[in-house]
Amino acid sequence: MADLSALERLRAEFASRLAAAATDRALKALDDDFLSRKSGTVTALLKALPTLPAEERRAFGSQVNALKTEVEAALAERAAALAAARPPAGAVDISLPARDCAIGRVHPLMQVRQQVEDIFTRMGYEVLEGPEVEDDVHNFEALNMPADHPARDMQDTLYLSHPIVGGTWGAHRVSQSGVSQSGVSQSGGQAPEAQVRAATLLRTHTSAMQIRYMKTFPPPVRILVPGRVYRRDNLDLTHTPCFQQFEALVVGEGITMAHLKGTLLTLARELFGDVAIRLRPSFFPYTEPSAEVDVSCRACGGSGCSVCKGAGWLEILGSGMVHPAVFEAVGYDPEQVSGFAFGTGIERLAMLKYGVDDIRLFYESDLRFLEQFPL
Ligand code: DAH
């Protein structure tokens, strides 16, 4: 018996399955289920036509054939649509998520250096660098450490095997535009220094730049000198043969130790938060009086702990009032001007600030360490 409603059900079933068929494989399954020669449902109806009574065969046959044509057309249309949507062979899959790219960070030492530069720039200091290859005069002699002065032993020096002769190392100012220019044009009438002494050593401290600057520029002076320094030290928990310092030097009329203390307190609070400082009498040949400066230990609040080894204080730098002999060495009149200076290691500050107990970590380029210092 020809069953027209069965035909309608088949049509509806095909329509809903077609709507859900989004892949070639689903289309093939649909094709098989409805049109395959052996088991297709539409094929089965066609095969059954000869068994129908003659009067029904014609009308029903044309209905089944219409459905078959419809199904074939719909399948072909969907297959063409899928083919059109398929990317061409070798195409880039733009839906793939992008690979993560590693974003660089500012090295913790550079972060501290930038912070220090920022603090002093806001206080009106000029930031400048000096040469790392120095001569004896700037690194020692003019800083009141003549040959054979025992204070030279405080810093074990790396000497060049072949001195560099004839170099010219003037103080260089970093202008507002960031371009380094020779100090000569800004020397305010003072003769520029053409340094012809042989450079024989790697500077042991940034204090050498005090001399270079004062020989080149007249007072007043307010400078910050960050940079690398070198010493004959073996690598261990707290020493490296090459590290970074910064030096501050302020010279003018009426500069007193109160200015020094105020500046140190500002620096300490900016770097470490709400800390106290104390000045301990000390000795440096280029300052008189000299003081070592401690900050109160933040880990214990000053009561003593393992970080400060029970002292409640942590030493951060050396400082003092510029020694008259230094002023005389650079041609300043110690009766006219006074000044203060201080210098410290950037690694040391970074270790205290971040609680790092091994200086070598700063130089090992280990990302597990460096990634702990986001900006
Ligand atoms: N130059 C000293 C050092 O390397 C640090 C220092 C101490 C610098 C006292 C100064 C100063 O300017 O006044 O350990």
Tab-separated table of C-alpha atoms and ligand atoms in Angstrom:
chain	number	residue	atom	x	y	z
A	1	MET	CA	0.000	0.000	0.000
A	2	ALA	CA	1.321	3.321	-0.950
A	3	ASP	CA	1.601	5.469	2.149
A	4	LEU	CA	1.802	9.174	1.427
A	5	SER	CA	2.145	10.143	5.098
A	6	ALA	CA	5.169	7.847	5.407
A	7	LEU	CA	6.672	9.803	2.524
A	8	GLU	CA	6.081	13.060	4.361
A	9	ARG	CA	7.701	11.685	7.518
A	10	LEU	CA	10.699	10.633	5.470
A	11	ARG	CA	10.944	14.090	3.937
A	12	ALA	CA	10.743	15.731	7.375
A	13	GLU	CA	13.354	13.368	8.807
A	14	PHE	CA	15.691	14.135	5.941
A	15	ALA	CA	15.199	17.869	6.407
A	16	SER	CA	16.050	17.771	10.095
A	17	ARG	CA	19.074	15.524	9.623
A	18	LEU	CA	20.309	17.689	6.793
A	19	ALA	CA	20.031	20.728	8.989
A	20	ALA	CA	22.331	19.053	11.501
A	21	ALA	CA	24.846	17.708	8.970
A	22	ALA	CA	27.847	19.992	9.108
A	23	THR	CA	30.580	17.675	7.851
A	24	ASP	CA	31.304	15.617	4.764
A	25	ARG	CA	31.094	12.521	6.885
A	26	ALA	CA	27.587	13.372	8.144
A	27	LEU	CA	26.496	14.079	4.572
A	28	LYS	CA	27.828	10.721	3.427
A	29	ALA	CA	25.899	8.976	6.223
A	30	LEU	CA	22.752	10.794	5.163
A	31	ASP	CA	23.305	9.847	1.555
A	32	ASP	CA	23.739	6.195	2.577
A	33	ASP	CA	20.668	6.129	4.793
A	34	PHE	CA	18.371	7.581	2.172
A	35	LEU	CA	19.825	6.700	-1.211
A	36	SER	CA	22.173	3.742	-0.921
A	37	ARG	CA	21.319	1.015	-3.404
A	38	LYS	CA	21.098	-1.674	-0.826
A	39	SER	CA	19.615	-0.089	2.244
A	40	GLY	CA	18.526	3.469	1.426
A	41	THR	CA	15.003	4.208	2.611
A	42	VAL	CA	14.090	6.061	-0.567
A	43	THR	CA	15.629	3.310	-2.656
A	44	ALA	CA	13.522	0.770	-0.784
A	45	LEU	CA	10.371	2.657	-1.678
A	46	LEU	CA	11.364	2.742	-5.333
A	47	LYS	CA	12.117	-0.951	-5.290
A	48	ALA	CA	8.664	-1.628	-3.826
A	49	LEU	CA	6.850	0.256	-6.622
A	50	PRO	CA	6.285	-2.822	-8.848
A	51	THR	CA	4.401	-4.459	-6.024
A	52	LEU	CA	1.843	-1.702	-5.850
A	53	PRO	CA	-1.508	-1.923	-7.552
A	54	ALA	CA	-1.260	-0.387	-11.021
A	55	GLU	CA	-3.623	2.491	-10.257
A	56	GLU	CA	-1.456	3.721	-7.320
A	57	ARG	CA	1.895	3.004	-8.847
A	58	ARG	CA	2.017	5.974	-11.161
A	59	ALA	CA	1.105	8.704	-8.691
A	60	PHE	CA	3.077	7.281	-5.794
A	61	GLY	CA	6.012	6.542	-8.057
A	62	SER	CA	6.234	10.136	-9.137
A	63	GLN	CA	6.050	11.302	-5.512
A	64	VAL	CA	8.902	8.988	-4.516
A	65	ASN	CA	10.945	10.058	-7.503
A	66	ALA	CA	10.341	13.687	-6.601
A	67	LEU	CA	11.596	13.023	-3.076
A	68	LYS	CA	14.636	11.235	-4.430
A	69	THR	CA	15.462	14.184	-6.701
A	70	GLU	CA	14.921	16.554	-3.811
A	71	VAL	CA	17.242	14.564	-1.527
A	72	GLU	CA	19.935	14.328	-4.199
A	73	ALA	CA	19.757	18.036	-4.924
A	74	ALA	CA	19.835	19.000	-1.242
A	75	LEU	CA	22.815	16.720	-0.583
A	76	ALA	CA	24.683	18.094	-3.592
A	77	GLU	CA	23.955	21.639	-2.560
A	78	ARG	CA	25.184	21.085	0.993
A	79	ALA	CA	28.284	19.253	-0.263
A	80	ALA	CA	29.082	22.219	-2.497
A	81	ALA	CA	28.568	24.637	0.393
A	82	LEU	CA	30.915	22.628	2.632
A	83	ALA	CA	33.521	22.485	-0.131
A	84	ALA	CA	33.298	26.232	-0.639
A	85	ALA	CA	33.793	26.868	3.086
A	86	ARG	CA	36.821	24.569	3.307
A	87	PRO	CA	40.155	26.431	3.329
A	88	PRO	CA	42.315	25.690	0.299
A	89	ALA	CA	45.081	23.136	0.729
A	90	GLY	CA	48.018	24.620	2.608
A	91	ALA	CA	45.977	27.526	3.900
A	92	VAL	CA	46.884	29.127	7.219
A	93	ASP	CA	44.411	28.335	9.954
A	94	ILE	CA	43.734	31.797	11.266
A	95	SER	CA	41.556	30.428	14.027
A	96	LEU	CA	44.588	28.889	15.784
A	97	PRO	CA	45.431	30.771	18.967
A	98	ALA	CA	48.691	32.704	18.706
A	99	ARG	CA	51.798	31.407	20.426
A	100	ASP	CA	52.615	33.100	23.691
A	101	CYS	CA	55.508	35.474	23.249
A	102	ALA	CA	57.910	35.968	26.111
A	103	ILE	CA	57.718	39.528	27.365
A	104	GLY	CA	60.962	40.927	28.693
A	105	ARG	CA	61.277	42.591	32.063
A	106	VAL	CA	63.563	45.178	33.475
A	107	HIS	CA	66.354	43.461	35.405
A	108	PRO	CA	66.015	43.936	39.189
A	109	LEU	CA	69.365	45.749	39.340
A	110	MET	CA	68.232	48.085	36.603
A	111	GLN	CA	64.956	48.616	38.431
A	112	VAL	CA	66.837	49.771	41.523
A	113	ARG	CA	69.154	51.917	39.435
A	114	GLN	CA	66.218	53.533	37.664
A	115	GLN	CA	64.478	54.159	40.952
A	116	VAL	CA	67.598	55.781	42.415
A	117	GLU	CA	68.066	57.912	39.291
A	118	ASP	CA	64.451	58.939	39.514
A	119	ILE	CA	64.715	59.919	43.198
A	120	PHE	CA	67.770	62.078	42.580
A	121	THR	CA	66.510	63.562	39.345
A	122	ARG	CA	63.481	64.813	41.245
A	123	MET	CA	65.860	66.431	43.740
A	124	GLY	CA	67.573	68.282	40.908
A	125	TYR	CA	70.636	66.096	40.458
A	126	GLU	CA	72.292	65.618	37.125
A	127	VAL	CA	72.785	61.948	36.219
A	128	LEU	CA	75.981	61.089	34.396
A	129	GLU	CA	78.422	58.255	33.913
A	130	GLY	CA	82.193	58.145	33.899
A	131	PRO	CA	84.841	55.914	32.334
A	132	GLU	CA	85.346	52.439	33.747
A	133	VAL	CA	88.993	52.410	32.708
A	134	GLU	CA	90.657	54.955	34.953
A	135	ASP	CA	93.998	56.257	36.056
A	136	ASP	CA	95.546	56.335	39.453
A	137	VAL	CA	94.975	60.061	39.967
A	138	HIS	CA	91.211	59.977	39.665
A	139	ASN	CA	90.648	56.679	41.393
A	140	PHE	CA	93.081	57.256	44.273
A	141	GLU	CA	95.491	60.173	44.374
A	142	ALA	CA	93.145	63.114	44.040
A	143	LEU	CA	90.787	61.387	46.463
A	144	ASN	CA	93.434	61.890	49.108
A	145	MET	CA	94.969	58.445	48.699
A	146	PRO	CA	98.570	59.010	47.609
A	147	ALA	CA	100.714	56.063	46.551
A	148	ASP	CA	101.354	53.721	49.471
A	149	HIS	CA	98.354	55.074	51.353
A	150	PRO	CA	97.039	52.110	53.329
A	151	ALA	CA	93.454	52.972	52.400
A	152	ARG	CA	94.195	51.733	48.892
A	153	ASP	CA	94.102	48.258	50.344
A	154	MET	CA	90.448	48.715	51.264
A	155	GLN	CA	89.735	47.923	47.640
A	156	ASP	CA	91.788	45.346	45.799
A	157	THR	CA	92.425	46.827	42.403
A	158	LEU	CA	92.524	45.278	38.933
A	159	TYR	CA	95.367	46.859	36.946
A	160	LEU	CA	95.710	46.728	33.168
A	161	SER	CA	98.724	44.799	31.940
A	162	HIS	CA	99.240	47.458	29.256
A	163	PRO	CA	98.235	50.977	30.264
A	164	ILE	CA	96.172	52.887	27.736
A	165	VAL	CA	98.140	56.027	26.972
A	166	GLY	CA	96.842	59.280	25.544
A	167	GLY	CA	93.138	58.849	26.101
A	168	THR	CA	90.986	61.881	26.750
A	169	TRP	CA	88.395	61.399	29.384
A	170	GLY	CA	86.495	64.538	30.238
A	171	ALA	CA	83.342	64.532	32.306
A	172	HIS	CA	80.394	63.927	30.061
A	173	ARG	CA	77.076	65.503	30.704
A	174	VAL	CA	73.939	63.773	29.605
A	175	SER	CA	71.870	66.605	28.219
A	176	GLN	CA	68.092	66.780	28.507
A	177	SER	CA	67.691	65.059	25.184
A	178	GLY	CA	69.675	62.157	26.545
A	179	VAL	CA	72.556	62.831	24.162
A	180	SER	CA	75.924	62.709	25.768
A	181	GLN	CA	77.996	65.778	25.116
A	182	SER	CA	81.461	66.743	26.116
A	183	GLY	CA	81.690	68.810	29.228
A	184	VAL	CA	83.969	71.231	27.402
A	185	SER	CA	81.211	73.472	26.097
A	186	GLN	CA	79.606	73.743	29.506
A	187	SER	CA	82.660	74.276	31.610
A	188	GLY	CA	81.735	77.839	32.387
A	189	GLY	CA	85.057	79.320	31.466
A	190	GLN	CA	87.162	76.731	33.207
A	191	ALA	CA	89.719	75.039	31.006
A	192	PRO	CA	88.524	71.622	29.849
A	193	GLU	CA	90.690	68.865	31.028
A	194	ALA	CA	92.600	66.941	28.415
A	195	GLN	CA	93.606	63.906	30.351
A	196	VAL	CA	96.853	62.532	29.012
A	197	ARG	CA	97.805	60.268	31.866
A	198	ALA	CA	97.859	56.593	31.138
A	199	ALA	CA	94.746	54.721	32.229
A	200	THR	CA	96.041	51.813	34.171
A	201	LEU	CA	93.211	50.337	36.168
A	202	LEU	CA	89.563	49.456	36.268
A	203	ARG	CA	87.925	51.919	38.620
A	204	THR	CA	87.276	50.449	42.034
A	205	HIS	CA	84.541	52.945	42.821
A	206	THR	CA	82.436	55.620	41.182
A	207	SER	CA	84.112	58.153	43.496
A	208	ALA	CA	86.677	58.590	40.702
A	209	MET	CA	84.056	60.566	38.840
A	210	GLN	CA	83.926	63.161	41.645
A	211	ILE	CA	87.405	64.249	40.603
A	212	ARG	CA	86.683	64.159	36.890
A	213	TYR	CA	83.569	66.250	37.278
A	214	MET	CA	84.990	68.854	39.648
A	215	LYS	CA	88.098	69.286	37.502
A	216	THR	CA	85.851	69.993	34.529
A	217	PHE	CA	83.039	72.081	36.018
A	218	PRO	CA	83.066	74.852	38.613
A	219	PRO	CA	80.770	74.658	41.649
A	220	PRO	CA	77.937	74.322	42.438
A	221	VAL	CA	77.755	70.575	41.866
A	222	ARG	CA	74.842	68.206	42.275
A	223	ILE	CA	75.500	64.933	40.496
A	224	LEU	CA	74.571	61.279	40.619
A	225	VAL	CA	76.966	58.838	38.972
A	226	PRO	CA	75.762	55.278	38.466
A	227	GLY	CA	78.019	52.726	36.830
A	228	ARG	CA	80.101	49.578	36.922
A	229	VAL	CA	83.115	49.177	39.164
A	230	TYR	CA	85.684	46.393	39.456
A	231	ARG	CA	87.587	44.743	42.256
A	232	ARG	CA	89.850	41.771	42.721
A	233	ASP	CA	87.261	39.772	44.549
A	234	ASN	CA	86.282	36.174	44.126
A	235	LEU	CA	82.705	35.371	43.375
A	236	ASP	CA	80.819	34.363	46.501
A	237	LEU	CA	77.513	35.033	48.218
A	238	THR	CA	78.165	38.745	48.611
A	239	HIS	CA	81.057	39.577	46.242
A	240	THR	CA	81.582	39.787	42.519
A	241	PRO	CA	84.618	41.162	40.681
A	242	CYS	CA	82.324	43.515	38.760
A	243	PHE	CA	79.363	45.250	40.310
A	244	GLN	CA	77.493	48.523	40.158
A	245	GLN	CA	77.619	51.565	42.350
A	246	PHE	CA	76.216	55.003	42.403
A	247	GLU	CA	77.894	58.063	43.769
A	248	ALA	CA	76.282	61.299	44.856
A	249	LEU	CA	78.207	64.536	45.150
A	250	VAL	CA	76.878	67.923	46.209
A	251	VAL	CA	79.142	70.969	46.470
A	252	GLY	CA	78.273	74.578	47.067
A	253	GLU	CA	78.391	77.366	49.588
A	254	GLY	CA	77.072	76.431	52.998
A	255	ILE	CA	76.481	72.726	52.399
A	256	THR	CA	76.355	70.980	55.762
A	257	MET	CA	75.972	67.564	57.245
A	258	ALA	CA	72.300	68.336	57.817
A	259	HIS	CA	71.881	68.405	54.034
A	260	LEU	CA	73.597	65.041	53.875
A	261	LYS	CA	71.347	63.536	56.521
A	262	GLY	CA	68.175	64.881	54.926
A	263	THR	CA	69.207	63.521	51.533
A	264	LEU	CA	70.065	60.099	52.974
A	265	LEU	CA	66.759	59.884	54.801
A	266	THR	CA	64.874	60.757	51.623
A	267	LEU	CA	66.779	58.081	49.717
A	268	ALA	CA	66.240	55.440	52.423
A	269	ARG	CA	62.510	56.114	52.736
A	270	GLU	CA	61.951	56.143	48.972
A	271	LEU	CA	63.798	52.861	48.577
A	272	PHE	CA	62.761	50.936	51.651
A	273	GLY	CA	59.580	52.509	52.939
A	274	ASP	CA	59.114	53.722	56.492
A	275	VAL	CA	62.614	53.190	57.889
A	276	ALA	CA	64.905	55.118	60.199
A	277	ILE	CA	68.564	55.825	59.432
A	278	ARG	CA	71.591	56.213	61.621
A	279	LEU	CA	75.065	57.520	60.901
A	280	ARG	CA	78.056	55.747	62.410
A	281	PRO	CA	81.470	57.450	62.501
A	282	SER	CA	83.760	55.836	59.951
A	283	PHE	CA	86.789	56.584	57.818
A	284	PHE	CA	87.200	57.375	54.135
A	285	PRO	CA	90.249	59.343	52.995
A	286	TYR	CA	88.131	61.615	50.790
A	287	THR	CA	85.625	62.689	53.453
A	288	GLU	CA	85.961	64.296	56.858
A	289	PRO	CA	83.998	63.566	58.896
A	290	SER	CA	82.981	60.223	57.395
A	291	ALA	CA	79.992	58.113	58.280
A	292	GLU	CA	78.607	54.751	57.441
A	293	VAL	CA	74.857	54.778	57.105
A	294	ASP	CA	72.470	52.102	58.358
A	295	VAL	CA	68.730	51.692	57.830
A	296	SER	CA	66.518	50.076	60.435
A	297	CYS	CA	65.758	46.456	59.608
A	298	ARG	CA	62.315	46.152	58.115
A	299	ALA	CA	62.124	42.417	58.784
A	300	CYS	CA	62.106	42.878	62.569
A	301	GLY	CA	61.413	46.585	62.956
A	302	GLY	CA	64.767	47.056	64.693
A	303	SER	CA	64.521	44.458	67.446
A	304	GLY	CA	67.050	42.125	65.867
A	305	CYS	CA	66.513	39.086	63.629
A	306	SER	CA	68.360	36.771	61.265
A	307	VAL	CA	68.181	39.285	58.375
A	308	CYS	CA	70.080	41.969	60.336
A	309	LYS	CA	72.054	39.354	62.303
A	310	GLY	CA	70.576	40.602	65.540
A	311	ALA	CA	71.704	44.207	65.024
A	312	GLY	CA	68.362	45.757	64.121
A	313	TRP	CA	70.247	47.814	61.491
A	314	LEU	CA	71.573	47.160	57.991
A	315	GLU	CA	74.488	49.055	56.504
A	316	ILE	CA	73.661	50.633	53.155
A	317	LEU	CA	76.401	53.091	52.257
A	318	GLY	CA	79.468	55.171	53.009
A	319	SER	CA	79.322	58.945	53.162
A	320	GLY	CA	80.847	62.106	54.512
A	321	MET	CA	81.709	65.745	54.027
A	322	VAL	CA	84.146	66.236	51.153
A	323	HIS	CA	87.712	66.451	52.460
A	324	PRO	CA	89.454	69.817	51.878
A	325	ALA	CA	92.362	67.953	50.264
A	326	VAL	CA	89.969	66.723	47.569
A	327	PHE	CA	88.797	70.258	46.854
A	328	GLU	CA	92.408	71.391	46.601
A	329	ALA	CA	93.216	68.560	44.189
A	330	VAL	CA	90.508	69.735	41.783
A	331	GLY	CA	91.145	73.456	42.170
A	332	TYR	CA	88.140	74.303	44.353
A	333	ASP	CA	88.629	76.632	47.329
A	334	PRO	CA	87.755	74.749	50.537
A	335	GLU	CA	87.277	78.106	52.274
A	336	GLN	CA	84.546	78.976	49.817
A	337	VAL	CA	82.671	75.740	49.263
A	338	SER	CA	81.776	72.641	51.184
A	339	GLY	CA	80.057	69.469	50.104
A	340	PHE	CA	78.916	66.005	50.884
A	341	ALA	CA	79.332	62.719	49.054
A	342	PHE	CA	78.167	59.190	49.358
A	343	GLY	CA	78.460	55.977	47.442
A	344	THR	CA	76.997	52.522	47.561
A	345	GLY	CA	76.586	49.259	45.703
A	346	ILE	CA	73.394	48.807	43.723
A	347	GLU	CA	73.527	45.024	44.202
A	348	ARG	CA	73.636	45.508	47.950
A	349	LEU	CA	70.611	47.790	47.899
A	350	ALA	CA	68.739	45.354	45.661
A	351	MET	CA	69.579	42.450	47.979
A	352	LEU	CA	68.242	44.338	50.983
A	353	LYS	CA	65.211	45.644	49.156
A	354	TYR	CA	64.136	42.306	47.720
A	355	GLY	CA	65.509	39.964	50.392
A	356	VAL	CA	67.984	38.267	48.024
A	357	ASP	CA	70.772	36.487	49.893
A	358	ASP	CA	73.048	35.477	47.006
A	359	ILE	CA	74.492	38.205	44.771
A	360	ARG	CA	75.244	35.669	42.021
A	361	LEU	CA	71.537	35.300	41.301
A	362	PHE	CA	71.602	38.726	39.666
A	363	TYR	CA	74.042	37.541	37.035
A	364	GLU	CA	72.880	34.041	36.213
A	365	SER	CA	70.075	35.046	33.847
A	366	ASP	CA	67.820	32.422	35.380
A	367	LEU	CA	64.281	33.267	34.356
A	368	ARG	CA	62.851	31.579	37.452
A	369	PHE	CA	64.649	34.266	39.450
A	370	LEU	CA	64.172	37.204	37.101
A	371	GLU	CA	60.453	36.608	36.639
A	372	GLN	CA	59.933	37.356	40.312
A	373	PHE	CA	60.596	41.025	39.627
A	374	PRO	CA	57.668	42.389	37.673
A	375	LEU	CA	57.638	46.101	37.109
B	1	DAH	N1	83.858	54.750	47.504
B	1	DAH	C1	83.310	54.042	48.633
B	1	DAH	C2	83.276	52.559	48.313
B	1	DAH	O1	83.404	52.195	47.183
B	1	DAH	C3	81.948	54.500	48.975
B	1	DAH	C4	81.949	55.913	49.434
B	1	DAH	C5	82.208	56.206	50.741
B	1	DAH	C6	81.710	56.941	48.549
B	1	DAH	C7	82.205	57.505	51.215
B	1	DAH	C8	81.701	58.262	48.996
B	1	DAH	C9	81.961	58.524	50.336
B	1	DAH	O2	81.458	59.281	48.175
B	1	DAH	O3	81.935	59.816	50.768
B	1	DAH	O4	83.096	51.766	49.191
